[in-house]
Structure formats: structure tokens, C-alpha cells
PDB file of C-alpha atoms and ligand atoms in Angstrom:
ATOM      1  CA  MET A1326     -28.332  -4.438  -6.641  1.00  0.00           C
ATOM      2  CA  ASN A1327     -25.942  -6.056  -9.108  1.00  0.00           C
ATOM      3  CA  PRO A1328     -23.200  -8.284  -7.716  1.00  0.00           C
ATOM      4  CA  LEU A1329     -19.858  -6.542  -7.470  1.00  0.00           C
ATOM      5  CA  ASP A1330     -17.360  -7.373 -10.183  1.00  0.00           C
ATOM      6  CA  LEU A1331     -14.103  -7.854  -8.268  1.00  0.00           C
ATOM      7  CA  PRO A1332     -11.082  -9.019 -10.252  1.00  0.00           C
ATOM      8  CA  PHE A1333      -8.923  -9.423  -7.129  1.00  0.00           C
ATOM      9  CA  SER A1334     -11.469 -11.895  -5.805  1.00  0.00           C
ATOM     10  CA  ARG A1335     -11.297 -14.259  -8.789  1.00  0.00           C
ATOM     11  CA  THR A1336      -9.759 -17.588  -7.931  1.00  0.00           C
ATOM     12  CA  ALA A1337      -9.554 -20.641 -10.151  1.00  0.00           C
ATOM     13  CA  HIS A1338      -7.348 -22.893  -8.019  1.00  0.00           C
ATOM     14  CA  ASP A1339      -7.676 -25.025  -4.891  1.00  0.00           C
ATOM     15  CA  ARG A1340      -5.400 -23.959  -2.031  1.00  0.00           C
ATOM     16  CA  ALA A1341      -5.255 -27.645  -1.000  1.00  0.00           C
ATOM     17  CA  ALA A1342      -4.470 -26.677   2.589  1.00  0.00           C
ATOM     18  CA  HIS A1343      -4.539 -30.333   3.647  1.00  0.00           C
ATOM     19  CA  ARG A1344      -1.287 -30.893   1.723  1.00  0.00           C
ATOM     20  CA  ARG A1345       0.753 -28.245   3.543  1.00  0.00           C
ATOM     21  CA  ALA A1346       1.876 -30.654   6.275  1.00  0.00           C
ATOM     22  CA  GLU A1347       3.117 -33.328   3.830  1.00  0.00           C
ATOM     23  CA  PRO A1348       6.806 -33.987   4.603  1.00  0.00           C
ATOM     24  CA  GLY A1349       9.077 -32.730   1.819  1.00  0.00           C
ATOM     25  CA  LEU A1350       6.148 -31.389  -0.239  1.00  0.00           C
ATOM     26  CA  VAL A1351       7.887 -28.322  -1.636  1.00  0.00           C
ATOM     27  CA  GLU A1352      11.146 -30.155  -2.440  1.00  0.00           C
ATOM     28  CA  ARG A1353       9.223 -32.842  -4.308  1.00  0.00           C
ATOM     29  CA  LEU A1354       7.101 -30.351  -6.270  1.00  0.00           C
ATOM     30  CA  ARG A1355      10.153 -28.240  -7.171  1.00  0.00           C
ATOM     31  CA  ALA A1356      11.535 -31.176  -9.131  1.00  0.00           C
ATOM     32  CA  ASP A1357       8.238 -31.959 -10.886  1.00  0.00           C
ATOM     33  CA  PRO A1358       8.072 -30.579 -14.456  1.00  0.00           C
ATOM     34  CA  THR A1359       4.299 -30.178 -14.229  1.00  0.00           C
ATOM     35  CA  THR A1360       4.643 -27.736 -11.307  1.00  0.00           C
ATOM     36  CA  GLY A1361       4.187 -24.048 -12.130  1.00  0.00           C
ATOM     37  CA  VAL A1362       5.973 -21.325 -10.176  1.00  0.00           C
ATOM     38  CA  LEU A1363       5.415 -17.585  -9.784  1.00  0.00           C
ATOM     39  CA  VAL A1364       8.674 -15.797  -8.987  1.00  0.00           C
ATOM     40  CA  VAL A1365       8.440 -12.841  -6.574  1.00  0.00           C
ATOM     41  CA  HIS A1366      11.055 -10.201  -5.810  1.00  0.00           C
ATOM     42  CA  ARG A1367      10.314  -7.308  -3.429  1.00  0.00           C
ATOM     43  CA  GLY A1368       6.581  -7.663  -3.961  1.00  0.00           C
ATOM     44  CA  ARG A1369       6.859  -7.715  -7.752  1.00  0.00           C
ATOM     45  CA  LEU A1370       6.201 -10.667 -10.009  1.00  0.00           C
ATOM     46  CA  ALA A1371       8.196 -12.075 -12.907  1.00  0.00           C
ATOM     47  CA  ALA A1372       5.981 -11.174 -15.858  1.00  0.00           C
ATOM     48  CA  VAL A1373       5.604 -11.528 -19.588  1.00  0.00           C
ATOM     49  CA  GLY A1374       4.391  -8.722 -21.845  1.00  0.00           C
ATOM     50  CA  ARG A1375       5.624  -5.145 -21.441  1.00  0.00           C
ATOM     51  CA  ASP A1376       2.549  -3.006 -22.097  1.00  0.00           C
ATOM     52  CA  THR A1377       0.019  -5.405 -20.616  1.00  0.00           C
ATOM     53  CA  PRO A1378       2.067  -7.442 -18.138  1.00  0.00           C
ATOM     54  CA  ARG A1379       0.905 -10.905 -17.091  1.00  0.00           C
ATOM     55  CA  ALA A1380       2.411 -12.848 -14.210  1.00  0.00           C
ATOM     56  CA  ALA A1381       4.516 -15.677 -15.672  1.00  0.00           C
ATOM     57  CA  LEU A1382       3.706 -19.177 -14.448  1.00  0.00           C
ATOM     58  CA  LEU A1383       7.054 -20.868 -15.159  1.00  0.00           C
ATOM     59  CA  PRO A1384       8.242 -24.502 -14.900  1.00  0.00           C
ATOM     60  CA  ALA A1385       9.591 -25.141 -11.387  1.00  0.00           C
ATOM     61  CA  PRO A1386      12.626 -27.350 -12.171  1.00  0.00           C
ATOM     62  CA  GLY A1387      15.801 -25.360 -12.740  1.00  0.00           C
ATOM     63  CA  GLN A1388      14.702 -22.281 -10.773  1.00  0.00           C
ATOM     64  CA  PRO A1389      17.181 -20.959  -8.177  1.00  0.00           C
ATOM     65  CA  ASP A1390      17.067 -21.341  -4.411  1.00  0.00           C
ATOM     66  CA  GLY A1391      14.959 -18.971  -2.370  1.00  0.00           C
ATOM     67  CA  LEU A1392      11.882 -19.102  -0.182  1.00  0.00           C
ATOM     68  CA  TRP A1393       9.526 -21.655  -1.740  1.00  0.00           C
ATOM     69  CA  LEU A1394       5.835 -21.529  -0.867  1.00  0.00           C
ATOM     70  CA  PHE A1395       2.972 -23.872  -1.744  1.00  0.00           C
ATOM     71  CA  LEU A1396       0.067 -21.969  -3.347  1.00  0.00           C
ATOM     72  CA  GLY A1397      -2.238 -24.848  -4.267  1.00  0.00           C
ATOM     73  CA  GLU A1398      -3.229 -26.887  -7.281  1.00  0.00           C
ATOM     74  CA  SER A1399      -5.514 -26.961 -10.305  1.00  0.00           C
ATOM     75  CA  ASP A1400      -6.234 -29.641 -12.916  1.00  0.00           C
ATOM     76  CA  GLY A1401      -3.804 -32.039 -11.238  1.00  0.00           C
ATOM     77  CA  ALA A1402      -0.846 -29.625 -11.310  1.00  0.00           C
ATOM     78  CA  ALA A1403       0.689 -27.963  -8.262  1.00  0.00           C
ATOM     79  CA  HIS A1404       1.628 -24.274  -8.058  1.00  0.00           C
ATOM     80  CA  LEU A1405       4.413 -22.729  -6.008  1.00  0.00           C
ATOM     81  CA  ALA A1406       5.784 -19.275  -5.349  1.00  0.00           C
ATOM     82  CA  LEU A1407       9.529 -18.630  -5.280  1.00  0.00           C
ATOM     83  CA  VAL A1408      10.492 -15.555  -3.276  1.00  0.00           C
ATOM     84  CA  LEU A1409      13.985 -14.316  -4.162  1.00  0.00           C
ATOM     85  CA  PRO A1410      16.180 -12.580  -1.551  1.00  0.00           C
ATOM     86  CA  GLU A1411      15.349  -8.870  -1.265  1.00  0.00           C
ATOM     87  CA  ASP A1412      18.914  -7.624  -1.593  1.00  0.00           C
ATOM     88  CA  GLY A1413      20.357  -7.244  -5.046  1.00  0.00           C
ATOM     89  CA  ASP A1414      18.714  -6.687  -8.375  1.00  0.00           C
ATOM     90  CA  PRO A1415      18.172 -10.125  -9.913  1.00  0.00           C
ATOM     91  CA  PRO A1416      17.393 -10.435 -13.618  1.00  0.00           C
ATOM     92  CA  PRO A1417      13.939 -11.856 -14.378  1.00  0.00           C
ATOM     93  CA  PRO A1418      13.989 -15.661 -14.612  1.00  0.00           C
ATOM     94  CA  ARG A1419      14.162 -17.371 -18.006  1.00  0.00           C
ATOM     95  CA  GLY A1420      10.763 -17.212 -19.695  1.00  0.00           C
ATOM     96  CA  ALA A1421       9.878 -13.828 -18.147  1.00  0.00           C
ATOM     97  CA  ALA A1422      10.422 -10.384 -19.680  1.00  0.00           C
ATOM     98  CA  GLY A1423      10.693  -8.303 -16.501  1.00  0.00           C
ATOM     99  CA  TRP A1424       9.291  -7.533 -13.058  1.00  0.00           C
ATOM    100  CA  SER A1425       5.800  -6.044 -12.650  1.00  0.00           C
ATOM    101  CA  GLY A1426       3.744  -4.897  -9.685  1.00  0.00           C
ATOM    102  CA  LEU A1427       0.484  -6.613  -8.860  1.00  0.00           C
ATOM    103  CA  ARG A1428      -1.503  -3.404  -9.486  1.00  0.00           C
ATOM    104  CA  GLU A1429      -0.178  -3.091 -13.056  1.00  0.00           C
ATOM    105  CA  ILE A1430      -0.840  -6.766 -13.666  1.00  0.00           C
ATOM    106  CA  ALA A1431      -4.339  -6.523 -12.203  1.00  0.00           C
ATOM    107  CA  GLN A1432      -5.178  -3.480 -14.272  1.00  0.00           C
ATOM    108  CA  ALA A1433      -3.989  -5.260 -17.432  1.00  0.00           C
ATOM    109  CA  GLN A1434      -5.852  -8.418 -16.531  1.00  0.00           C
ATOM    110  CA  VAL A1435      -9.234  -6.796 -16.028  1.00  0.00           C
ATOM    111  CA  ASP A1436      -9.983  -7.095 -19.731  1.00  0.00           C
ATOM    112  CA  ALA A1437      -8.661 -10.662 -19.940  1.00  0.00           C
ATOM    113  CA  LEU A1438     -10.781 -11.680 -16.963  1.00  0.00           C
ATOM    114  CA  ALA A1439     -13.871  -9.957 -18.306  1.00  0.00           C
ATOM    115  CA  ALA A1440     -13.370 -11.726 -21.632  1.00  0.00           C
ATOM    116  CA  GLY A1441     -13.090 -15.063 -19.842  1.00  0.00           C
ATOM    117  CA  GLU A1442      -9.625 -15.682 -21.303  1.00  0.00           C
ATOM    118  CA  PRO A1443      -8.483 -19.220 -20.392  1.00  0.00           C
ATOM    119  CA  GLY A1444      -6.004 -19.272 -17.526  1.00  0.00           C
ATOM    120  CA  ALA A1445      -6.399 -15.573 -16.656  1.00  0.00           C
ATOM    121  CA  GLY A1446      -8.348 -16.266 -13.472  1.00  0.00           C
ATOM    122  CA  LEU A1447      -5.942 -18.986 -12.369  1.00  0.00           C
ATOM    123  CA  VAL A1448      -2.799 -16.882 -12.702  1.00  0.00           C
ATOM    124  CA  HIS A1449      -4.486 -13.861 -11.189  1.00  0.00           C
ATOM    125  CA  GLY A1450      -5.648 -15.718  -8.053  1.00  0.00           C
ATOM    126  CA  LEU A1451      -2.217 -17.303  -7.624  1.00  0.00           C
ATOM    127  CA  SER A1452      -0.542 -13.899  -8.051  1.00  0.00           C
ATOM    128  CA  VAL A1453      -2.541 -12.269  -5.265  1.00  0.00           C
ATOM    129  CA  GLU A1454      -1.876 -15.219  -2.957  1.00  0.00           C
ATOM    130  CA  ALA A1455       1.860 -15.259  -3.776  1.00  0.00           C
ATOM    131  CA  VAL A1456       2.370 -11.527  -3.188  1.00  0.00           C
ATOM    132  CA  ALA A1457       0.345 -11.562   0.045  1.00  0.00           C
ATOM    133  CA  LEU A1458       2.208 -14.552   1.464  1.00  0.00           C
ATOM    134  CA  ALA A1459       5.632 -13.263   0.379  1.00  0.00           C
ATOM    135  CA  GLY A1460       4.866  -9.931   2.052  1.00  0.00           C
ATOM    136  CA  TRP A1461       4.082 -11.635   5.350  1.00  0.00           C
ATOM    137  CA  HIS A1462       7.340 -13.613   5.335  1.00  0.00           C
ATOM    138  CA  ALA A1463       9.320 -10.455   4.593  1.00  0.00           C
ATOM    139  CA  THR A1464       8.194  -8.870   7.865  1.00  0.00           C
ATOM    140  CA  HIS A1465       7.964 -11.919  10.169  1.00  0.00           C
ATOM    141  CA  ARG A1466      11.435 -13.416  10.163  1.00  0.00           C
ATOM    142  CA  ARG A1467      11.623 -13.075  13.939  1.00  0.00           C
ATOM    143  CA  CYS A1468       9.268 -14.197  16.673  1.00  0.00           C
ATOM    144  CA  GLY A1469       6.933 -11.426  17.829  1.00  0.00           C
ATOM    145  CA  ARG A1470       7.232 -12.584  21.453  1.00  0.00           C
ATOM    146  CA  CYS A1471      10.854 -13.556  22.144  1.00  0.00           C
ATOM    147  CA  GLY A1472      12.528 -11.922  19.125  1.00  0.00           C
ATOM    148  CA  GLY A1473      14.341 -15.120  18.139  1.00  0.00           C
ATOM    149  CA  PRO A1474      14.640 -16.263  14.523  1.00  0.00           C
ATOM    150  CA  THR A1475      11.746 -18.333  13.184  1.00  0.00           C
ATOM    151  CA  ALA A1476      11.757 -21.166  10.646  1.00  0.00           C
ATOM    152  CA  VAL A1477       9.393 -21.613   7.708  1.00  0.00           C
ATOM    153  CA  VAL A1478       7.085 -24.612   8.192  1.00  0.00           C
ATOM    154  CA  GLN A1479       3.885 -25.981   6.628  1.00  0.00           C
ATOM    155  CA  ALA A1480       5.045 -25.332   3.080  1.00  0.00           C
ATOM    156  CA  GLY A1481       5.215 -21.608   3.799  1.00  0.00           C
ATOM    157  CA  TRP A1482       1.937 -21.225   5.700  1.00  0.00           C
ATOM    158  CA  ALA A1483       3.447 -20.754   9.165  1.00  0.00           C
ATOM    159  CA  ARG A1484       6.680 -19.770  10.898  1.00  0.00           C
ATOM    160  CA  HIS A1485       7.897 -21.700  13.904  1.00  0.00           C
ATOM    161  CA  CYS A1486       9.673 -20.312  16.982  1.00  0.00           C
ATOM    162  CA  PRO A1487      11.859 -23.151  18.327  1.00  0.00           C
ATOM    163  CA  VAL A1488      12.378 -21.417  21.695  1.00  0.00           C
ATOM    164  CA  GLU A1489       8.675 -21.353  22.548  1.00  0.00           C
ATOM    165  CA  ALA A1490       7.523 -24.203  20.285  1.00  0.00           C
ATOM    166  CA  ARG A1491       4.983 -21.751  18.848  1.00  0.00           C
ATOM    167  CA  ASP A1492       3.719 -21.239  15.298  1.00  0.00           C
ATOM    168  CA  THR A1493       2.570 -17.921  13.860  1.00  0.00           C
ATOM    169  CA  TYR A1494       0.364 -17.639  10.794  1.00  0.00           C
ATOM    170  CA  PRO A1495       0.007 -15.118   7.950  1.00  0.00           C
ATOM    171  CA  ARG A1496      -1.908 -12.061   9.040  1.00  0.00           C
ATOM    172  CA  THR A1497      -4.461 -10.041   7.116  1.00  0.00           C
ATOM    173  CA  ASP A1498      -5.472  -6.516   8.137  1.00  0.00           C
ATOM    174  CA  PRO A1499      -9.195  -5.831   7.689  1.00  0.00           C
ATOM    175  CA  ALA A1500     -10.125  -2.461   6.235  1.00  0.00           C
ATOM    176  CA  VAL A1501     -13.545  -1.127   5.320  1.00  0.00           C
ATOM    177  CA  ILE A1502     -14.369   0.747   2.118  1.00  0.00           C
ATOM    178  CA  MET A1503     -17.798   2.229   1.592  1.00  0.00           C
ATOM    179  CA  ALA A1504     -20.126   3.765  -0.916  1.00  0.00           C
ATOM    180  CA  VAL A1505     -21.984   6.312   1.233  1.00  0.00           C
ATOM    181  CA  VAL A1506     -25.340   7.220  -0.281  1.00  0.00           C
ATOM    182  CA  ASP A1507     -27.894   9.766   0.974  1.00  0.00           C
ATOM    183  CA  ASP A1508     -31.695   9.680   0.773  1.00  0.00           C
ATOM    184  CA  ASP A1509     -31.557  11.623  -2.513  1.00  0.00           C
ATOM    185  CA  ASP A1510     -29.453   8.742  -3.918  1.00  0.00           C
ATOM    186  CA  ARG A1511     -26.318  10.851  -4.171  1.00  0.00           C
ATOM    187  CA  LEU A1512     -22.887   9.269  -3.677  1.00  0.00           C
ATOM    188  CA  LEU A1513     -20.206  10.675  -1.360  1.00  0.00           C
ATOM    189  CA  LEU A1514     -16.637  10.609  -2.691  1.00  0.00           C
ATOM    190  CA  GLY A1515     -13.500  11.968  -1.066  1.00  0.00           C
ATOM    191  CA  HIS A1516     -10.196  13.399  -2.217  1.00  0.00           C
ATOM    192  CA  ALA A1517      -7.154  12.374  -0.166  1.00  0.00           C
ATOM    193  CA  ALA A1518      -4.476  14.879   0.780  1.00  0.00           C
ATOM    194  CA  THR A1519      -1.784  12.849  -0.995  1.00  0.00           C
ATOM    195  CA  TRP A1520      -3.597  12.539  -4.339  1.00  0.00           C
ATOM    196  CA  PRO A1521      -3.241  14.618  -7.528  1.00  0.00           C
ATOM    197  CA  ALA A1522      -5.974  17.215  -8.124  1.00  0.00           C
ATOM    198  CA  GLY A1523      -9.289  15.810  -9.334  1.00  0.00           C
ATOM    199  CA  ARG A1524      -8.845  12.277  -8.023  1.00  0.00           C
ATOM    200  CA  PHE A1525     -11.874  11.048  -6.079  1.00  0.00           C
ATOM    201  CA  SER A1526     -12.791   7.715  -4.521  1.00  0.00           C
ATOM    202  CA  THR A1527     -14.866   6.017  -1.868  1.00  0.00           C
ATOM    203  CA  LEU A1528     -13.863   6.544   1.761  1.00  0.00           C
ATOM    204  CA  ALA A1529     -11.935   3.760   3.472  1.00  0.00           C
ATOM    205  CA  GLY A1530     -10.060   2.974   6.668  1.00  0.00           C
ATOM    206  CA  PHE A1531      -8.593   0.250   8.827  1.00  0.00           C
ATOM    207  CA  VAL A1532     -10.617  -1.661  11.376  1.00  0.00           C
ATOM    208  CA  GLU A1533      -9.132  -0.848  14.790  1.00  0.00           C
ATOM    209  CA  ALA A1534      -8.418  -3.351  17.551  1.00  0.00           C
ATOM    210  CA  GLY A1535     -11.612  -4.540  19.189  1.00  0.00           C
ATOM    211  CA  GLU A1536     -13.870  -2.796  16.674  1.00  0.00           C
ATOM    212  CA  ALA A1537     -16.767  -4.231  14.645  1.00  0.00           C
ATOM    213  CA  MET A1538     -16.699  -3.458  10.904  1.00  0.00           C
ATOM    214  CA  GLU A1539     -20.000  -1.561  10.951  1.00  0.00           C
ATOM    215  CA  ASP A1540     -18.635   0.748  13.651  1.00  0.00           C
ATOM    216  CA  THR A1541     -15.497   1.322  11.574  1.00  0.00           C
ATOM    217  CA  VAL A1542     -17.677   2.403   8.649  1.00  0.00           C
ATOM    218  CA  ARG A1543     -19.515   4.960  10.820  1.00  0.00           C
ATOM    219  CA  ARG A1544     -16.343   6.176  12.555  1.00  0.00           C
ATOM    220  CA  GLU A1545     -14.269   6.625   9.384  1.00  0.00           C
ATOM    221  CA  VAL A1546     -17.027   8.458   7.507  1.00  0.00           C
ATOM    222  CA  ALA A1547     -17.588  10.791  10.469  1.00  0.00           C
ATOM    223  CA  GLU A1548     -13.870  11.415  11.057  1.00  0.00           C
ATOM    224  CA  GLU A1549     -13.002  12.091   7.429  1.00  0.00           C
ATOM    225  CA  THR A1550     -16.078  14.011   6.250  1.00  0.00           C
ATOM    226  CA  GLY A1551     -18.379  14.794   9.196  1.00  0.00           C
ATOM    227  CA  VAL A1552     -21.175  12.855   7.470  1.00  0.00           C
ATOM    228  CA  VAL A1553     -23.278  10.713   9.812  1.00  0.00           C
ATOM    229  CA  VAL A1554     -24.117   7.128   8.843  1.00  0.00           C
ATOM    230  CA  GLY A1555     -27.249   5.610  10.371  1.00  0.00           C
ATOM    231  CA  THR A1556     -27.131   3.028  13.142  1.00  0.00           C
ATOM    232  CA  SER A1557     -29.847   0.636  12.001  1.00  0.00           C
ATOM    233  CA  LEU A1558     -28.994  -2.764  10.570  1.00  0.00           C
ATOM    234  CA  GLU A1559     -29.990  -1.683   7.044  1.00  0.00           C
ATOM    235  CA  ASP A1560     -27.790   1.421   7.131  1.00  0.00           C
ATOM    236  CA  VAL A1561     -24.496  -0.468   6.709  1.00  0.00           C
ATOM    237  CA  VAL A1562     -24.760  -3.372   4.286  1.00  0.00           C
ATOM    238  CA  TYR A1563     -21.879  -5.668   3.320  1.00  0.00           C
ATOM    239  CA  ARG A1564     -21.355  -5.954  -0.456  1.00  0.00           C
ATOM    240  CA  GLY A1565     -18.203  -7.998  -1.037  1.00  0.00           C
ATOM    241  CA  SER A1566     -14.486  -8.202  -0.306  1.00  0.00           C
ATOM    242  CA  GLN A1567     -11.182  -8.004  -2.099  1.00  0.00           C
ATOM    243  CA  ALA A1568      -7.697  -8.997  -0.971  1.00  0.00           C
ATOM    244  CA  TRP A1569      -5.429  -5.973  -1.280  1.00  0.00           C
ATOM    245  CA  PRO A1570      -1.923  -7.209  -0.446  1.00  0.00           C
ATOM    246  CA  PHE A1571      -0.218  -3.794  -0.283  1.00  0.00           C
ATOM    247  CA  PRO A1572       1.011  -5.148   2.024  1.00  0.00           C
ATOM    248  CA  ALA A1573      -1.672  -7.101   3.878  1.00  0.00           C
ATOM    249  CA  SER A1574      -5.140  -5.587   3.617  1.00  0.00           C
ATOM    250  CA  LEU A1575      -8.471  -7.242   3.096  1.00  0.00           C
ATOM    251  CA  MET A1576     -10.907  -4.647   1.788  1.00  0.00           C
ATOM    252  CA  LEU A1577     -14.446  -5.179   3.079  1.00  0.00           C
ATOM    253  CA  GLY A1578     -16.909  -3.340   0.864  1.00  0.00           C
ATOM    254  CA  PHE A1579     -20.092  -1.721   2.199  1.00  0.00           C
ATOM    255  CA  ARG A1580     -23.013   0.397   1.098  1.00  0.00           C
ATOM    256  CA  ALA A1581     -23.773   2.910   3.856  1.00  0.00           C
ATOM    257  CA  ARG A1582     -26.739   5.274   4.282  1.00  0.00           C
ATOM    258  CA  ALA A1583     -26.116   8.828   5.420  1.00  0.00           C
ATOM    259  CA  VAL A1584     -28.608  10.365   7.857  1.00  0.00           C
ATOM    260  CA  ALA A1585     -26.826  13.738   8.063  1.00  0.00           C
ATOM    261  CA  THR A1586     -25.107  15.002   4.915  1.00  0.00           C
ATOM    262  CA  ALA A1587     -23.258  18.196   5.872  1.00  0.00           C
ATOM    263  CA  VAL A1588     -19.611  17.811   4.809  1.00  0.00           C
ATOM    264  CA  ARG A1589     -16.741  18.973   7.022  1.00  0.00           C
ATOM    265  CA  THR A1590     -13.486  17.268   5.998  1.00  0.00           C
ATOM    266  CA  ASP A1591     -10.743  16.552   8.514  1.00  0.00           C
ATOM    267  CA  ASP A1592      -8.245  18.318   6.169  1.00  0.00           C
ATOM    268  CA  GLU A1593      -5.594  15.798   7.193  1.00  0.00           C
ATOM    269  CA  GLU A1594      -6.405  12.551   5.410  1.00  0.00           C
ATOM    270  CA  VAL A1595      -9.280  13.906   3.330  1.00  0.00           C
ATOM    271  CA  THR A1596      -9.112  17.483   1.994  1.00  0.00           C
ATOM    272  CA  ASP A1597     -12.259  17.479  -0.113  1.00  0.00           C
ATOM    273  CA  ALA A1598     -15.473  15.452  -0.118  1.00  0.00           C
ATOM    274  CA  ARG A1599     -18.460  15.928  -2.403  1.00  0.00           C
ATOM    275  CA  TRP A1600     -21.908  14.522  -3.012  1.00  0.00           C
ATOM    276  CA  PHE A1601     -22.511  13.485  -6.623  1.00  0.00           C
ATOM    277  CA  THR A1602     -25.724  12.752  -8.471  1.00  0.00           C
ATOM    278  CA  ARG A1603     -25.387  10.207 -11.280  1.00  0.00           C
ATOM    279  CA  PRO A1604     -25.459  12.849 -14.078  1.00  0.00           C
ATOM    280  CA  GLU A1605     -22.912  14.968 -12.171  1.00  0.00           C
ATOM    281  CA  LEU A1606     -20.465  12.098 -11.695  1.00  0.00           C
ATOM    282  CA  SER A1607     -20.886  10.843 -15.250  1.00  0.00           C
ATOM    283  CA  ALA A1608     -20.280  14.299 -16.695  1.00  0.00           C
ATOM    284  CA  ALA A1609     -17.287  15.020 -14.450  1.00  0.00           C
ATOM    285  CA  ALA A1610     -15.683  11.648 -15.244  1.00  0.00           C
ATOM    286  CA  SER A1611     -16.305  12.078 -18.986  1.00  0.00           C
ATOM    287  CA  VAL A1612     -14.403  15.341 -19.236  1.00  0.00           C
ATOM    288  CA  GLY A1613     -11.672  14.266 -16.805  1.00  0.00           C
ATOM    289  CA  GLU A1614     -12.676  16.777 -14.155  1.00  0.00           C
ATOM    290  CA  VAL A1615     -12.951  13.829 -11.763  1.00  0.00           C
ATOM    291  CA  GLY A1616     -10.568  10.847 -11.946  1.00  0.00           C
ATOM    292  CA  LEU A1617     -12.003   7.613 -10.601  1.00  0.00           C
ATOM    293  CA  PRO A1618     -10.078   4.617  -9.163  1.00  0.00           C
ATOM    294  CA  GLY A1619      -8.755   1.827 -11.394  1.00  0.00           C
ATOM    295  CA  ARG A1620     -11.054  -0.831 -12.785  1.00  0.00           C
ATOM    296  CA  HIS A1621      -9.323  -3.569 -10.780  1.00  0.00           C
ATOM    297  CA  SER A1622     -10.295  -1.974  -7.454  1.00  0.00           C
ATOM    298  CA  ILE A1623     -13.239  -2.631  -5.158  1.00  0.00           C
ATOM    299  CA  ALA A1624     -13.603   1.155  -4.898  1.00  0.00           C
ATOM    300  CA  ARG A1625     -14.452   1.290  -8.598  1.00  0.00           C
ATOM    301  CA  ALA A1626     -16.813  -1.680  -8.268  1.00  0.00           C
ATOM    302  CA  LEU A1627     -18.702   0.001  -5.401  1.00  0.00           C
ATOM    303  CA  ILE A1628     -18.985   3.269  -7.361  1.00  0.00           C
ATOM    304  CA  GLU A1629     -20.223   1.519 -10.507  1.00  0.00           C
ATOM    305  CA  GLU A1630     -22.648  -0.625  -8.519  1.00  0.00           C
ATOM    306  CA  TRP A1631     -24.270   2.571  -7.252  1.00  0.00           C
ATOM    307  CA  PHE A1632     -24.115   4.167 -10.711  1.00  0.00           C
ATOM    308  CA  GLY A1633     -25.653   1.084 -12.337  1.00  0.00           C
ATOM    309  CA  ALA A1634     -23.276   0.962 -15.307  1.00  0.00           C
ATOM    310  CA  ARG A1635     -19.635   1.424 -16.296  1.00  0.00           C
ATOM    311  CA  LEU A1636     -18.196   4.917 -15.917  1.00  0.00           C
ATOM    312  CA  PRO A1637     -15.564   6.447 -18.186  1.00  0.00           C
ATOM    313  CA  GLY A1638     -11.924   7.097 -17.301  1.00  0.00           C
ATOM    314  CA  SER A1639      -9.708   6.065 -14.431  1.00  0.00           C
ATOM    315  CA  TRP A1640      -6.456   7.041 -12.709  1.00  0.00           C
TER     316      TRP A1640
HETATM  317 ZN1   ZN B1275       9.589 -16.958  20.286  1.00  0.00          ZN
END
């Protein structure tokens, strides 16, 4: 099988985790003109370019106060994120044209990444990290045990509860996403209840407490479509992962083998599920009868890995 092409998994910087405990690190880097900063507001990034937005890596000095986070370094320069307060409607910082969501930016950057454009991988990796970390801070201002306010420590990589002298760390929620294939080499795709007509994608679901990923794959496929995935080691094979910070998921991609193919959707989450041969999927995607997920997504990568080539169209 070909390796998955996963834009959200491209990283061109060093997180330099050993620096997070340096006293005064963020304050020092804020004043350094070589430091680049990504500015985040309510999960969106300050961006340049209207039609094909790119996250703007701006000079740190002169930026306003807010929550400053250390993202890492590359080529001797440090990179920070600045998270602005959620209330209000701040104008984009100088040097940026507006605010853009990470999905829009990722979609626009797929071509730049594929073309090996200099700097595209760096800014993309920093953007995913910045949005993920900012999202965690937004929902963890208070201690999960005593409810008291927590303070940002370790350059943004932990929050400290002074009452219990306890640190908490950014969380990531594992979710599985799978290309289910039968012994006739057909691919199973589902249509979610909340989607527009014609949209199809791979099945996916969150790993539950105390559950192994392979069991999640089997459980989600059975719950959503009635299809049975085999229990042998070769029936659920890991293919790659992609951070999906909307708000905190890590998508774990699998190829799964169906041993019983009768479809019976749950009609709650998934209202339609179909088996596609390669010619069927190619034809349906070509005429727009089936809309496939965006090219920045692991869902698309899993579908195209099975197909063996690029497919036309996307949401
Ligand atoms: Zn506490």
C-alpha cells in the first residue's frame, strides 16, 4: 500500500520541549525580533490572502497582551502563539488580512504542501499546534478536581492548581477512522444524518474510556452500519494519524476487513451506507453524485489509498 499523504501531519519545526521550563522564556522571546507569532482568536488564525488563506507568521515585538504560548523553533528562530481574549471582535493584527479557520487554511495549503513550497510545512505544523493548544486553554481555566482557578505554566504547556499543587496537561481525544474493505475489494462509505445529500465518507468514532482502538473500529462499524469487521490481527491495520483540533481530536486511521457485509444503518448518526467498487466510486465522484471529503483530511487519504490514485471532486 502507498503511504498516506496527510497534510495535517506535516511538521517542519522542533517543539523544543526542553525549553518550556526556562524562566521567563515567553517574555524574552516576545521581545526578540526574530521570533514569529501566530495570532489566534476563537480558534481562528490571523491570515494573509483572501481566496487561499495562509496563517500569518508575524514578528512578535509590538503584538498586544494575551495568552502567549511557546510552539517551538526552527532554523534558530523561536515561534509563539498569541491567543487573544475570546470576548470582543478584534481586528486582525498588522500584517494580516483577516481571520481564517484551520480547515480553510489546510484546504488552501494542500497544493502548497504538495508543491513543496518553502515554509508551507513549517507554518502549517505550527498552525495545527497553536489551534490545538489554544483550544485546550479555552476550556481548562479551572481545576478539574477542586474547581479553583489555574495558572498557565511551562510556557503554555500546563496549567497549575495552587490549592493542590497539581499540574494538568493538554488533552487529546483519540478517535478512529477506517476504510472498511470487503473480500471483493469494495469500500464501505457512510452518509451522516447531518450532511447534505450525496456526501459520503469513511466511518469514524471516538475511542471510549478503557477501550482499545481495534475494538473501537469493530464497535463503530457494527453500530453505524451493521457490518462485521474481523477479529484477527490482520483485519484491523493501522495506517497513519492526523491531529484534528476541532477541538481536540487525534484521528487514528485504519484499514479494516469486513467478514459480513450486510448493511443496516443505525439511522441516527449514519442514515445511508454503501459498498463501492473502484469504477462505481470514480464514476459517482466524477459526476458529483457522490461528494467526497476534503483533500486535507485523513478520510480522503484513506479513500484514495484504497482507490490507488486521486479521485475527482470534494465537499
Ligand atoms: Zn485544584
